[in-house]
Short mmCIF file of C-alpha atoms in Angstrom, two decimals:
data_model
loop_
_atom_site.label_atom_id
_atom_site.label_comp_id
_atom_site.label_asym_id
_atom_site.label_seq_id
_atom_site.Cartn_x
_atom_site.Cartn_y
_atom_site.Cartn_z
CA MET A 1 38.92 49.38 -37.31
CA ARG A 2 37.95 51.43 -34.27
CA MET A 3 35.04 50.10 -32.18
CA GLY A 4 32.13 52.47 -31.79
CA GLU A 5 29.58 52.66 -29.00
CA ALA A 6 27.15 50.38 -30.81
CA GLN A 7 29.80 47.70 -31.28
CA LEU A 8 30.84 48.02 -27.64
CA LYS A 9 27.25 47.53 -26.48
CA ALA A 10 26.96 44.50 -28.74
CA PHE A 11 30.14 43.09 -27.24
CA PHE A 12 28.86 43.52 -23.68
CA ALA A 13 25.55 41.93 -24.64
CA PHE A 14 27.45 38.96 -26.05
CA LYS A 15 29.56 38.65 -22.89
CA SER A 16 26.48 38.55 -20.66
CA GLY A 17 24.61 36.18 -22.96
CA GLY A 18 26.85 33.15 -23.18
CA ILE A 19 23.95 30.68 -23.32
CA ALA A 20 22.18 32.74 -26.01
CA ALA A 21 25.33 32.67 -28.15
CA LEU A 22 25.70 28.89 -27.73
CA GLU A 23 22.03 28.38 -28.55
CA HIS A 24 22.47 30.28 -31.82
CA VAL A 25 25.59 28.27 -32.71
CA TYR A 26 23.71 25.01 -32.09
CA ASP A 27 20.47 26.03 -33.86
CA VAL A 28 22.27 27.22 -36.99
CA GLY A 29 24.61 24.24 -36.90
CA TYR A 30 27.82 26.21 -37.21
CA SER A 31 30.99 24.16 -37.53
CA ALA A 32 34.31 25.33 -36.14
CA ASP A 33 35.46 26.17 -39.66
CA ALA A 34 32.32 28.23 -40.27
CA LEU A 35 32.90 30.21 -37.08
CA THR A 36 36.53 30.73 -38.04
CA GLY A 37 35.29 32.10 -41.34
CA LEU A 38 33.18 34.60 -39.41
CA GLY A 39 36.31 35.87 -37.67
CA ALA A 40 36.61 33.64 -34.58
CA ALA A 41 40.03 32.36 -33.53
CA ASP A 42 40.53 28.65 -34.16
CA ASP A 43 40.55 27.62 -30.48
CA TYR A 44 37.59 29.88 -29.65
CA ALA A 45 35.58 28.41 -32.51
CA GLU A 46 36.25 24.90 -31.18
CA THR A 47 35.20 25.99 -27.68
CA LEU A 48 31.92 27.46 -28.93
CA CYS A 49 31.03 24.26 -30.79
CA GLN A 50 31.89 22.02 -27.84
CA LEU A 51 29.91 24.14 -25.38
CA ALA A 52 26.94 24.38 -27.73
CA SER A 53 26.85 20.58 -27.91
CA LYS A 54 27.23 20.28 -24.13
CA PHE A 55 24.32 22.56 -23.28
CA PHE A 56 21.95 21.89 -26.21
CA ALA A 57 22.62 18.46 -27.78
CA PRO A 58 20.33 15.58 -26.68
CA THR A 59 21.49 13.91 -23.46
CA THR A 60 20.30 11.29 -21.00
CA HIS A 61 20.34 14.03 -18.36
CA SER A 62 18.05 16.47 -20.14
CA ARG A 63 16.47 17.82 -16.95
CA TYR A 64 19.87 18.68 -15.48
CA GLN A 65 20.81 20.24 -18.81
CA GLN A 66 17.66 22.38 -18.94
CA ARG A 67 18.10 23.59 -15.36
CA ALA A 68 21.77 24.40 -16.02
CA ARG A 69 20.84 26.41 -19.15
CA ASP A 70 18.12 28.32 -17.32
CA ALA A 71 20.45 29.12 -14.41
CA ALA A 72 23.28 30.23 -16.70
CA ARG A 73 20.89 32.48 -18.64
CA ARG A 74 19.47 33.91 -15.40
CA ASN A 75 22.95 34.69 -14.04
CA SER A 76 24.25 36.09 -17.36
CA HIS A 77 27.28 33.79 -17.42
CA CYS A 78 29.69 34.45 -20.26
CA VAL A 79 31.22 31.84 -22.58
CA GLU A 80 34.48 31.87 -20.60
CA THR A 81 32.66 31.05 -17.36
CA LEU A 82 30.70 28.24 -18.99
CA ASP A 83 33.92 26.85 -20.47
CA MET A 84 35.54 26.87 -17.02
CA ILE A 85 32.55 24.99 -15.57
CA VAL A 86 32.68 22.29 -18.24
CA CYS A 87 36.48 21.91 -18.16
CA THR A 88 36.74 21.61 -14.38
CA GLY A 89 33.93 19.05 -14.32
CA ARG A 90 35.58 16.61 -16.73
CA ALA A 91 37.46 14.87 -13.93
CA ILE A 92 34.14 13.81 -12.34
CA ALA A 93 33.56 10.31 -13.71
CA ASP A 94 29.90 9.78 -12.86
CA PRO A 95 27.67 11.53 -15.48
CA THR A 96 24.95 12.37 -12.97
CA ASP A 97 27.47 13.88 -10.55
CA ARG A 98 29.06 15.80 -13.42
CA TRP A 99 25.73 17.33 -14.43
CA ASP A 100 24.90 18.06 -10.79
CA TYR A 101 28.23 19.89 -10.51
CA THR A 102 27.49 21.81 -13.73
CA GLU A 103 24.02 22.80 -12.57
CA GLN A 104 25.20 24.01 -9.17
CA LEU A 105 27.89 26.22 -10.70
CA CYS A 106 25.53 27.61 -13.34
CA ALA A 107 23.17 28.53 -10.50
CA THR A 108 25.95 30.45 -8.72
CA ARG A 109 26.08 34.22 -9.28
CA GLY A 110 29.39 35.92 -9.95
CA ASP A 111 32.16 36.39 -12.48
CA THR A 112 34.59 33.76 -13.74
CA ALA A 113 37.05 34.32 -10.88
CA THR A 114 34.30 33.91 -8.27
CA LEU A 115 32.99 30.73 -9.84
CA THR A 116 36.51 29.32 -10.20
CA LYS A 117 36.94 29.52 -6.42
CA ARG A 118 33.50 27.97 -5.91
CA ALA A 119 34.40 25.19 -8.36
CA ALA A 120 37.55 24.31 -6.41
CA THR A 121 35.47 23.82 -3.26
CA LEU A 122 32.60 22.01 -4.97
CA ARG A 123 34.85 19.53 -6.77
CA LYS A 124 35.92 18.07 -3.44
CA LYS A 125 32.33 16.91 -2.91
CA PHE A 126 32.36 14.87 -6.11
CA LEU A 127 35.97 13.69 -6.34
CA ALA A 128 37.35 11.02 -4.03
CA PRO A 129 40.36 12.23 -2.04
CA ARG A 130 43.62 11.37 -3.77
CA VAL A 131 45.56 8.73 -1.87
CA PRO A 132 49.19 9.86 -1.54
CA LYS A 133 51.65 7.50 -3.20
CA ASP A 134 54.36 6.02 -1.02
CA GLY A 135 57.84 7.27 -1.74
CA ALA A 136 59.96 10.41 -1.70
CA THR A 137 59.14 13.68 -3.45
CA ILE A 138 62.06 16.02 -4.16
CA ARG A 139 61.62 19.74 -4.83
CA ARG A 140 64.50 22.06 -5.70
CA SER A 141 64.57 25.84 -5.26
CA THR A 142 67.39 27.18 -7.40
CA ALA A 143 66.65 30.75 -6.32
CA HIS A 144 67.43 29.94 -2.69
CA ASP A 145 69.72 26.92 -3.23
CA LYS A 146 67.40 24.72 -1.17
CA ILE A 147 66.13 21.16 -1.57
CA SER A 148 62.96 19.84 0.11
CA VAL A 149 62.33 16.12 0.48
CA THR A 150 58.89 14.82 1.45
CA PHE A 151 58.52 11.19 2.54
CA THR A 152 55.14 9.44 2.31
CA ALA A 153 54.44 6.04 3.88
CA SER A 154 52.12 4.35 6.34
CA SER A 155 52.09 5.63 9.91
CA ASN A 156 53.57 2.33 11.09
CA ALA A 157 56.49 2.61 8.65
CA MET A 158 57.25 6.25 9.51
CA GLN A 159 56.60 6.37 13.25
CA ASP A 160 60.15 5.39 14.21
CA VAL A 161 61.49 8.27 12.09
CA ILE A 162 59.07 10.69 13.78
CA THR A 163 60.04 9.37 17.22
CA THR A 164 63.74 9.82 16.40
CA LEU A 165 63.29 13.40 15.16
CA GLU A 166 61.20 14.30 18.23
CA THR A 167 63.71 12.82 20.69
CA ARG A 168 65.26 15.49 22.94
CA ASP A 169 68.72 15.53 24.46
CA GLU A 170 69.61 16.34 28.06
CA HIS A 171 69.22 20.05 27.29
CA GLY A 172 65.71 19.61 25.89
CA ALA A 173 66.73 20.25 22.27
CA THR A 174 65.67 18.04 19.37
CA ILE A 175 68.29 16.51 17.11
CA ASP A 176 69.59 18.20 13.97
CA ALA A 177 67.38 16.55 11.34
CA ILE A 178 69.75 17.24 8.43
CA ASP A 179 72.80 15.97 10.32
CA TRP A 180 70.87 12.84 11.31
CA LEU A 181 69.75 12.21 7.72
CA VAL A 182 73.20 12.73 6.20
CA ASN A 183 75.54 11.28 8.84
CA ASN A 184 73.59 9.05 11.23
CA ARG A 185 70.21 7.59 10.28
CA SER A 186 70.01 5.31 13.33
CA LEU A 187 66.42 4.96 14.52
CA SER A 188 64.90 5.13 17.98
CA GLN A 189 62.02 2.68 17.76
CA ALA A 190 58.72 4.00 19.03
CA PRO A 191 57.53 1.72 21.84
CA ALA A 192 53.90 0.76 21.34
CA ALA A 193 51.69 1.45 24.36
CA VAL A 194 48.98 -0.79 22.98
CA HIS A 195 45.38 -0.18 23.92
CA LEU A 196 43.27 -2.74 22.06
CA ILE A 197 39.54 -2.00 21.71
CA VAL A 198 37.46 -5.17 21.44
CA THR A 199 33.71 -5.01 20.85
CA ASP A 200 31.43 -7.80 21.95
CA ASP A 201 30.63 -8.82 18.38
CA GLN A 202 34.37 -9.39 17.72
CA ILE A 203 34.84 -11.87 20.56
CA ASP A 204 33.75 -14.87 18.46
CA HIS A 205 36.14 -13.85 15.69
CA ILE A 206 39.07 -13.61 18.08
CA LEU A 207 38.26 -16.90 19.78
CA ALA A 208 37.95 -18.61 16.38
CA GLY A 209 41.69 -18.18 15.87
CA THR A 210 41.55 -16.52 12.44
CA ASP A 211 44.09 -13.83 13.27
CA ASP A 212 46.62 -15.45 10.93
CA GLN A 213 44.47 -14.62 7.91
CA PRO A 214 45.74 -11.33 6.39
CA ASP A 215 42.31 -10.11 5.29
CA THR A 216 40.75 -10.60 8.73
CA GLU A 217 43.63 -9.78 11.08
CA PRO A 218 42.52 -7.16 13.64
CA VAL A 219 44.05 -3.69 13.51
CA VAL A 220 44.99 -1.80 16.67
CA VAL A 221 45.73 1.90 17.08
CA THR A 222 48.37 3.09 19.52
CA ASN A 223 48.17 6.27 21.53
CA THR A 224 50.52 7.97 19.03
CA GLY A 225 48.20 7.28 16.11
CA ILE A 226 49.99 4.27 14.59
CA ARG A 227 47.73 1.69 12.93
CA MET A 228 49.15 -1.83 13.14
CA THR A 229 47.94 -5.37 12.65
CA THR A 230 48.41 -7.69 15.60
CA SER A 231 51.37 -9.30 13.79
CA GLN A 232 53.06 -5.92 13.45
CA VAL A 233 52.50 -5.23 17.14
CA LEU A 234 54.44 -8.37 18.03
CA ASP A 235 57.39 -7.15 15.95
CA ARG A 236 57.77 -4.04 18.10
CA HIS A 237 58.91 -3.34 21.63
CA ILE A 238 55.73 -3.35 23.72
CA LEU A 239 55.57 -1.28 26.89
CA PRO A 240 54.74 -3.41 29.93
CA ASP A 241 51.45 -1.63 30.69
CA GLY A 242 49.25 -2.43 27.69
CA TYR A 243 45.46 -2.35 28.04
CA ILE A 244 42.35 -3.95 26.56
CA THR A 245 38.94 -2.31 26.69
CA LEU A 246 35.83 -4.41 26.16
CA ALA A 247 33.11 -2.17 24.73
CA SER A 248 29.70 -3.75 25.04
CA GLY A 249 26.94 -2.20 22.98
CA HIS A 250 26.27 1.48 23.61
CA LEU A 251 26.87 1.59 27.37
CA GLY A 252 30.25 3.26 27.03
CA PRO A 253 32.95 3.41 29.71
CA ILE A 254 32.28 2.87 33.40
CA ASN A 255 31.52 6.02 35.41
CA THR A 256 33.95 7.11 38.10
CA HIS A 257 33.92 9.67 40.91
CA ARG A 258 33.44 13.36 40.11
CA MET A 259 36.65 15.29 39.47
CA ARG A 260 37.76 18.23 37.30
CA LEU A 261 40.51 16.49 35.34
CA ALA A 262 40.32 13.09 33.69
CA SER A 263 42.34 10.45 35.49
CA PRO A 264 44.85 8.30 33.58
CA VAL A 265 42.42 5.38 33.67
CA GLN A 266 39.60 7.55 32.31
CA ARG A 267 41.84 8.82 29.51
CA LEU A 268 42.57 5.22 28.60
CA ALA A 269 38.86 4.44 28.57
CA LEU A 270 38.28 7.36 26.18
CA GLU A 271 40.51 5.61 23.64
CA ALA A 272 37.58 3.25 23.09
CA ASP A 273 35.72 6.11 21.39
CA SER A 274 38.36 7.34 18.95
CA PRO A 275 42.13 7.14 18.34
CA THR A 276 42.15 10.78 17.17
CA CYS A 277 40.52 14.16 17.84
CA CYS A 278 36.75 13.66 17.54
CA TRP A 279 36.16 16.88 15.56
CA PRO A 280 35.18 16.05 11.96
CA ASP A 281 38.16 15.52 9.62
CA CYS A 282 40.76 16.20 12.33
CA ASN A 283 43.47 13.52 12.51
CA THR A 284 45.42 14.74 15.55
CA PRO A 285 46.33 11.58 17.52
CA ILE A 286 45.11 11.36 21.09
CA SER A 287 48.65 11.84 22.39
CA GLY A 288 48.17 15.49 21.34
CA CYS A 289 44.54 15.83 22.49
CA GLN A 290 42.71 16.95 25.62
CA ALA A 291 39.82 15.23 27.41
CA HIS A 292 36.89 17.57 26.73
CA HIS A 293 33.70 17.69 28.84
CA LEU A 294 30.62 17.35 26.61
CA THR A 295 28.51 18.96 29.34
CA GLU A 296 30.75 21.60 30.90
CA TYR A 297 32.05 20.92 34.39
CA ILE A 298 30.78 24.29 35.65
CA GLN A 299 27.32 23.35 34.38
CA GLY A 300 27.25 20.15 36.38
CA GLY A 301 28.91 17.88 33.83
CA GLU A 302 30.51 14.81 35.36
CA THR A 303 34.15 13.94 34.79
CA THR A 304 33.31 10.50 33.44
CA PRO A 305 34.22 8.87 30.13
CA ALA A 306 30.55 8.99 29.09
CA ASN A 307 30.68 12.81 29.35
CA MET A 308 34.04 13.30 27.64
CA CYS A 309 35.67 13.00 24.25
CA TRP A 310 39.06 13.71 22.70
CA LEU A 311 39.61 17.16 21.18
CA CYS A 312 42.86 18.72 20.03
CA PRO A 313 43.70 22.07 21.70
CA HIS A 314 42.38 24.08 18.73
CA HIS A 315 39.01 22.33 18.49
CA ASN A 316 38.68 22.21 22.28
CA ALA A 317 38.91 26.02 22.22
CA VAL A 318 36.38 26.59 19.41
CA ASN A 319 33.86 23.93 20.49
CA GLY A 320 30.52 25.58 21.24
CA GLN A 321 31.62 28.96 19.86
CA PRO A 322 29.13 30.80 17.59
CA GLY A 323 29.14 29.33 14.11
CA ARG A 324 31.44 26.40 14.97
CA GLY A 325 29.12 23.67 16.25
CA ARG A 326 29.67 21.47 19.29
CA MET A 327 30.42 17.91 20.33
CA THR A 328 27.82 15.70 21.98
CA ARG A 329 27.02 12.02 22.53
CA ILE A 330 23.98 10.53 20.76
CA ASP A 331 22.90 6.97 21.53
CA GLY A 332 26.26 6.46 23.19
CA ARG A 333 28.25 7.61 20.16
CA ILE A 334 30.31 10.80 19.82
CA ALA A 335 28.90 13.24 17.25
CA TRP A 336 29.42 16.80 16.02
CA VAL A 337 26.29 18.96 15.71
CA GLY A 338 26.40 22.01 13.44
CA PRO A 339 25.64 25.60 14.49
CA ASN A 340 21.92 25.38 13.62
CA ASN A 341 21.34 21.88 15.01
CA SER A 342 21.92 20.40 11.56
CA PRO A 343 21.96 16.59 11.24
CA PRO A 344 24.74 15.21 13.47
CA LYS A 345 27.99 13.96 11.98
CA PHE A 346 29.10 10.89 13.91
CA THR A 347 32.84 10.74 14.48
CA GLY A 348 33.28 8.26 17.32
CA ARG A 349 33.46 4.49 17.11
CA SER A 350 30.16 2.64 16.72
CA TYR A 351 29.98 -0.34 19.04
CA THR A 352 26.65 -1.70 17.84
CA PRO A 353 24.41 -1.15 14.80
CA HIS A 354 21.22 -0.48 16.75
CA ARG A 355 20.43 -0.26 20.44
CA ALA A 356 18.06 1.75 22.64
CA PRO A 357 19.50 5.09 23.84
CA VAL A 358 20.96 5.38 27.30
CA GLY A 359 19.86 8.27 29.51
CA GLY A 360 22.12 10.77 31.20
CA PRO A 361 23.02 14.43 30.86
CA ALA A 362 25.79 13.84 28.33
CA GLN A 363 23.90 11.39 26.13
CA GLY A 364 20.78 13.28 25.16
CA ARG A 365 20.04 14.55 21.68
CA PRO A 366 20.77 18.20 20.78
CA PRO A 367 18.05 20.61 21.95
CA ASP A 368 15.42 21.69 19.44
#
């Protein structure tokens, strides 16, 4: 049977009225078999019944449900879009979060492809990051006759492998990784240049001698980003010039004389703030970071630990650029402030739960 103009208009009206169709299915009480009898495919009939129950059956989250229905009706979402929203939200365990996710997507304008991209971003807000499982993952490409092997383990377990692969010969070239894996596999242990950060409220714990208890043993971070317990540190080759920084309250590192570049001692003091790049969600270890001036040197900013933080080369370049936000120090703690002075996101180590703020050009709050 050929479709005429009237049937085509009816089809378009149905496509833009997904919620209206589901409401009719629920009000009439159609079963999947009844819808199949009306001409619906088996799987489509099941989908209509499930969605009708989702958006119209009684629920403990009736206000979320009502707002989601209203938003979906307002944005003319089709059945396929609503099905995508419900299916992608099933992995969210908490019912309130799941309805919040549903409501936000129903309130988003666009077609199914647009909302699918939005859903992928929004799900990260509600789903805890997946912790990679230790082991080896093997992928084969028959088209190119290639095999890829990915190893996953703790930074302490893998650091010697990384050190070996980054070792350069007398000509400055790194080793052949495949040749090493197949024929050699001897490791060059990464020496630990330990810089232990001890806060004043940890002194009693250390003096109490409880370091032999696994659940309370302190963890140190080396300048290459390795996290180790004190017992693991003792199992490694320690460089002769290790350091300990005592961080008391919010005072931060001791100021030194004015200079353009951070001295080695100042760079060590900065390790008290963070073992990685201070930009949110950046895990570049400080061995690959630069000492960034919070208040620019040309604007009178001092080259002191209190006016500096670690930033990787990329984030050092974009810091303060339009739309990217900037780093600052608030109450002695490193923080990232968004482009429109949004609430700060603290990224540096907190030395104390609550203290009065310290003055100084690099420690003030963001301007209004």
